[in-house]
Amino acid sequence: MNKIWLHIIRVYIQLGLFFYYNKIIVKGQSSLPKNQPILFLSNHQNGLLDALLIATKTGRFSYFLTRAAVFKKPLVSWFLHSLNMRPVYRVRDGWNTITKNKSVFSNTVHLLHANNAVTIFPEGNHNLERRVRPLSKGFTRIILEFRLLYPNQAIQLIPIGLNYQDPKTMGSNVSVYFGEAILSKSYNHLNDFEATNRIKQDVFQSLTNLTTQIPLANYNTTLDSLNKLKVDFTNPKSVNDCILSQFKNCQTQAVKQSSLKVILKPIIYLLLCLPIFIWRHYIKPKIKEVEFLSTFRFAISITLVPLWLLLIVATVWFAFGFAPSLMFILTSLLLILAYNKA
């Protein structure tokens, strides 16, 4: 039953992401190993959307180690556990909770031994900065415990680079880059201290090649220059080459307002007036972390918007019959899709 539930949720999320983004670019997916233990290690910019993109683009069901703060409400905790999400505790959650990570990590080791896939965001938190931030060593504890218990088995460490053209905007583009696998057994000859440092270094280097890496020094100035050049942030290699060349070797893209989008905007706003009103006046003002802006907007898009459209469909069906209601829902979906893809 759990697999059926996960299949249903994944298909629904995939459909939601298809409507939410203009384009989702995936690179390196075909080389992902099957029926082997995999530890997906991704940069973390855009809240829950990072996890949803990985969950729908790997071709495998994955367990996610997620910050414990989002599991506080019982109903939310039940739902997240049903999606294979597991809490990881941090110092800010209280010193008394840190000891719980031992059992979380041990359970993760057993999941990997059973050839499951696990996803971790080794930066430890999310941030919209276009750079890979220093990695925490928590994920290396899983690798070290795994080699201690199962020295003859290897974990495939798969770095993932998530690249958003505009992480705060609906209808933008995003790319998912899967890097080359790093075998955990390649660190077996090192002691724990050396292995921890080498793993962090190798994963960090891989992630910087898979996503935009703006140096911390002069970060804002560099970002402003890239924005003025209108670079394609979904192509991290070209952006990093641009930075390294001091903005002399840069690939730019023509950005213009779509006339179709301008025409459709008032129609979409009229069609989705209630969900948009609730979003702007009741939900968006309460979001304290900008990294969760797109997460909550997406949540509204796949919950409140369908319910609102179904309510209108039911009303039209009751008043005018099946054919007009079917025409309404098909036309509405096409208009929403055209607006976001324009």
PDB file of C-alpha atoms in Angstrom, residues 60-170:
ATOM      1  CA  ARG A  60      13.716   5.830  -7.662  1.00  0.00           C
ATOM      2  CA  PHE A  61      11.850   6.197  -4.403  1.00  0.00           C
ATOM      3  CA  SER A  62      14.146   7.908  -1.955  1.00  0.00           C
ATOM      4  CA  TYR A  63      14.177   8.468   1.781  1.00  0.00           C
ATOM      5  CA  PHE A  64      14.799  12.104   2.761  1.00  0.00           C
ATOM      6  CA  LEU A  65      16.542  13.309   5.901  1.00  0.00           C
ATOM      7  CA  THR A  66      14.705  16.541   6.695  1.00  0.00           C
ATOM      8  CA  ARG A  67      15.087  19.114   9.445  1.00  0.00           C
ATOM      9  CA  ALA A  68      13.066  18.093  12.488  1.00  0.00           C
ATOM     10  CA  ALA A  69      11.345  21.482  12.876  1.00  0.00           C
ATOM     11  CA  VAL A  70       8.808  20.670  10.144  1.00  0.00           C
ATOM     12  CA  PHE A  71       7.653  17.506  11.968  1.00  0.00           C
ATOM     13  CA  LYS A  72       6.250  19.291  15.036  1.00  0.00           C
ATOM     14  CA  LYS A  73       2.551  18.975  14.176  1.00  0.00           C
ATOM     15  CA  PRO A  74       1.271  15.362  14.411  1.00  0.00           C
ATOM     16  CA  LEU A  75      -0.707  15.433  11.156  1.00  0.00           C
ATOM     17  CA  VAL A  76       2.194  16.984   9.242  1.00  0.00           C
ATOM     18  CA  SER A  77       4.596  14.478  10.808  1.00  0.00           C
ATOM     19  CA  TRP A  78       2.390  11.549   9.741  1.00  0.00           C
ATOM     20  CA  PHE A  79       2.145  12.886   6.195  1.00  0.00           C
ATOM     21  CA  LEU A  80       5.897  13.497   5.877  1.00  0.00           C
ATOM     22  CA  HIS A  81       6.705  10.031   7.222  1.00  0.00           C
ATOM     23  CA  SER A  82       4.312   8.549   4.648  1.00  0.00           C
ATOM     24  CA  LEU A  83       6.462  10.259   1.980  1.00  0.00           C
ATOM     25  CA  ASN A  84       9.642   8.590   3.316  1.00  0.00           C
ATOM     26  CA  MET A  85      10.854  11.749   5.066  1.00  0.00           C
ATOM     27  CA  ARG A  86      12.720  11.343   8.330  1.00  0.00           C
ATOM     28  CA  PRO A  87      13.633  14.060  10.878  1.00  0.00           C
ATOM     29  CA  VAL A  88      17.198  15.140  11.540  1.00  0.00           C
ATOM     30  CA  TYR A  89      17.852  17.200  14.652  1.00  0.00           C
ATOM     31  CA  ARG A  90      20.070  20.253  14.936  1.00  0.00           C
ATOM     32  CA  VAL A  91      21.449  22.240  17.855  1.00  0.00           C
ATOM     33  CA  ARG A  92      18.722  24.860  17.404  1.00  0.00           C
ATOM     34  CA  ASP A  93      16.153  22.094  18.050  1.00  0.00           C
ATOM     35  CA  GLY A  94      17.619  21.685  21.525  1.00  0.00           C
ATOM     36  CA  TRP A  95      20.690  19.883  22.863  1.00  0.00           C
ATOM     37  CA  ASN A  96      18.522  17.100  24.255  1.00  0.00           C
ATOM     38  CA  THR A  97      17.321  16.204  20.744  1.00  0.00           C
ATOM     39  CA  ILE A  98      20.774  15.740  19.188  1.00  0.00           C
ATOM     40  CA  THR A  99      21.134  12.240  20.634  1.00  0.00           C
ATOM     41  CA  LYS A 100      18.123  11.190  18.547  1.00  0.00           C
ATOM     42  CA  ASN A 101      20.277  11.527  15.419  1.00  0.00           C
ATOM     43  CA  LYS A 102      22.197   8.391  16.377  1.00  0.00           C
ATOM     44  CA  SER A 103      19.155   6.202  15.790  1.00  0.00           C
ATOM     45  CA  VAL A 104      18.230   8.189  12.662  1.00  0.00           C
ATOM     46  CA  PHE A 105      21.681   7.636  11.164  1.00  0.00           C
ATOM     47  CA  SER A 106      21.723   3.946  12.153  1.00  0.00           C
ATOM     48  CA  ASN A 107      18.349   3.426  10.501  1.00  0.00           C
ATOM     49  CA  THR A 108      19.655   5.192   7.399  1.00  0.00           C
ATOM     50  CA  VAL A 109      22.624   2.820   7.271  1.00  0.00           C
ATOM     51  CA  HIS A 110      20.261  -0.166   7.319  1.00  0.00           C
ATOM     52  CA  LEU A 111      18.147   1.391   4.554  1.00  0.00           C
ATOM     53  CA  LEU A 112      21.261   1.755   2.396  1.00  0.00           C
ATOM     54  CA  HIS A 113      22.328  -1.801   3.153  1.00  0.00           C
ATOM     55  CA  ALA A 114      18.939  -2.899   1.759  1.00  0.00           C
ATOM     56  CA  ASN A 115      19.795  -1.115  -1.534  1.00  0.00           C
ATOM     57  CA  ASN A 116      17.548   1.886  -0.896  1.00  0.00           C
ATOM     58  CA  ALA A 117      18.219   5.459  -1.975  1.00  0.00           C
ATOM     59  CA  VAL A 118      18.585   8.241   0.609  1.00  0.00           C
ATOM     60  CA  THR A 119      18.711  11.987  -0.037  1.00  0.00           C
ATOM     61  CA  ILE A 120      20.590  14.443   2.167  1.00  0.00           C
ATOM     62  CA  PHE A 121      21.276  18.163   1.852  1.00  0.00           C
ATOM     63  CA  PRO A 122      24.799  18.294   3.313  1.00  0.00           C
ATOM     64  CA  GLU A 123      24.852  22.093   3.603  1.00  0.00           C
ATOM     65  CA  GLY A 124      22.574  21.573   6.579  1.00  0.00           C
ATOM     66  CA  ASN A 125      20.094  24.341   5.746  1.00  0.00           C
ATOM     67  CA  HIS A 126      18.683  26.200   2.778  1.00  0.00           C
ATOM     68  CA  ASN A 127      19.722  29.554   1.342  1.00  0.00           C
ATOM     69  CA  LEU A 128      19.022  31.337  -1.953  1.00  0.00           C
ATOM     70  CA  GLU A 129      22.684  32.246  -2.427  1.00  0.00           C
ATOM     71  CA  ARG A 130      24.093  31.014  -5.729  1.00  0.00           C
ATOM     72  CA  ARG A 131      27.028  29.137  -4.252  1.00  0.00           C
ATOM     73  CA  VAL A 132      27.683  25.876  -2.448  1.00  0.00           C
ATOM     74  CA  ARG A 133      28.073  26.631   1.218  1.00  0.00           C
ATOM     75  CA  PRO A 134      30.390  24.708   3.599  1.00  0.00           C
ATOM     76  CA  LEU A 135      29.170  21.146   4.141  1.00  0.00           C
ATOM     77  CA  SER A 136      28.339  19.772   7.560  1.00  0.00           C
ATOM     78  CA  LYS A 137      29.914  16.454   8.510  1.00  0.00           C
ATOM     79  CA  GLY A 138      26.646  14.768   9.519  1.00  0.00           C
ATOM     80  CA  PHE A 139      26.278  12.861   6.248  1.00  0.00           C
ATOM     81  CA  THR A 140      29.818  11.486   6.557  1.00  0.00           C
ATOM     82  CA  ARG A 141      28.849   9.771   9.831  1.00  0.00           C
ATOM     83  CA  ILE A 142      26.418   7.623   7.853  1.00  0.00           C
ATOM     84  CA  ILE A 143      29.150   6.634   5.396  1.00  0.00           C
ATOM     85  CA  LEU A 144      31.622   5.811   8.164  1.00  0.00           C
ATOM     86  CA  GLU A 145      29.093   3.727  10.089  1.00  0.00           C
ATOM     87  CA  PHE A 146      28.142   1.928   6.885  1.00  0.00           C
ATOM     88  CA  ARG A 147      31.734   0.921   6.124  1.00  0.00           C
ATOM     89  CA  LEU A 148      32.162  -0.264   9.705  1.00  0.00           C
ATOM     90  CA  LEU A 149      29.130  -2.562   9.519  1.00  0.00           C
ATOM     91  CA  TYR A 150      29.347  -3.530   5.846  1.00  0.00           C
ATOM     92  CA  PRO A 151      32.989  -3.187   4.708  1.00  0.00           C
ATOM     93  CA  ASN A 152      32.439  -5.226   1.531  1.00  0.00           C
ATOM     94  CA  GLN A 153      29.530  -3.124   0.264  1.00  0.00           C
ATOM     95  CA  ALA A 154      29.775   0.309  -1.352  1.00  0.00           C
ATOM     96  CA  ILE A 155      27.438   3.294  -1.359  1.00  0.00           C
ATOM     97  CA  GLN A 156      27.122   5.277  -4.572  1.00  0.00           C
ATOM     98  CA  LEU A 157      27.482   8.937  -3.578  1.00  0.00           C
ATOM     99  CA  ILE A 158      25.628  10.943  -6.244  1.00  0.00           C
ATOM    100  CA  PRO A 159      26.068  14.742  -6.103  1.00  0.00           C
ATOM    101  CA  ILE A 160      23.133  16.781  -7.436  1.00  0.00           C
ATOM    102  CA  GLY A 161      23.200  20.394  -8.571  1.00  0.00           C
ATOM    103  CA  LEU A 162      19.877  22.268  -8.492  1.00  0.00           C
ATOM    104  CA  ASN A 163      19.881  25.467 -10.532  1.00  0.00           C
ATOM    105  CA  TYR A 164      16.947  27.902 -10.536  1.00  0.00           C
ATOM    106  CA  GLN A 165      16.724  30.729 -13.039  1.00  0.00           C
ATOM    107  CA  ASP A 166      14.565  32.611 -10.531  1.00  0.00           C
ATOM    108  CA  PRO A 167      13.831  30.529  -7.417  1.00  0.00           C
ATOM    109  CA  LYS A 168      11.103  32.877  -6.179  1.00  0.00           C
ATOM    110  CA  THR A 169       9.084  33.012  -9.411  1.00  0.00           C
ATOM    111  CA  MET A 170       6.386  30.697 -10.734  1.00  0.00           C
TER     112      MET A 170
END
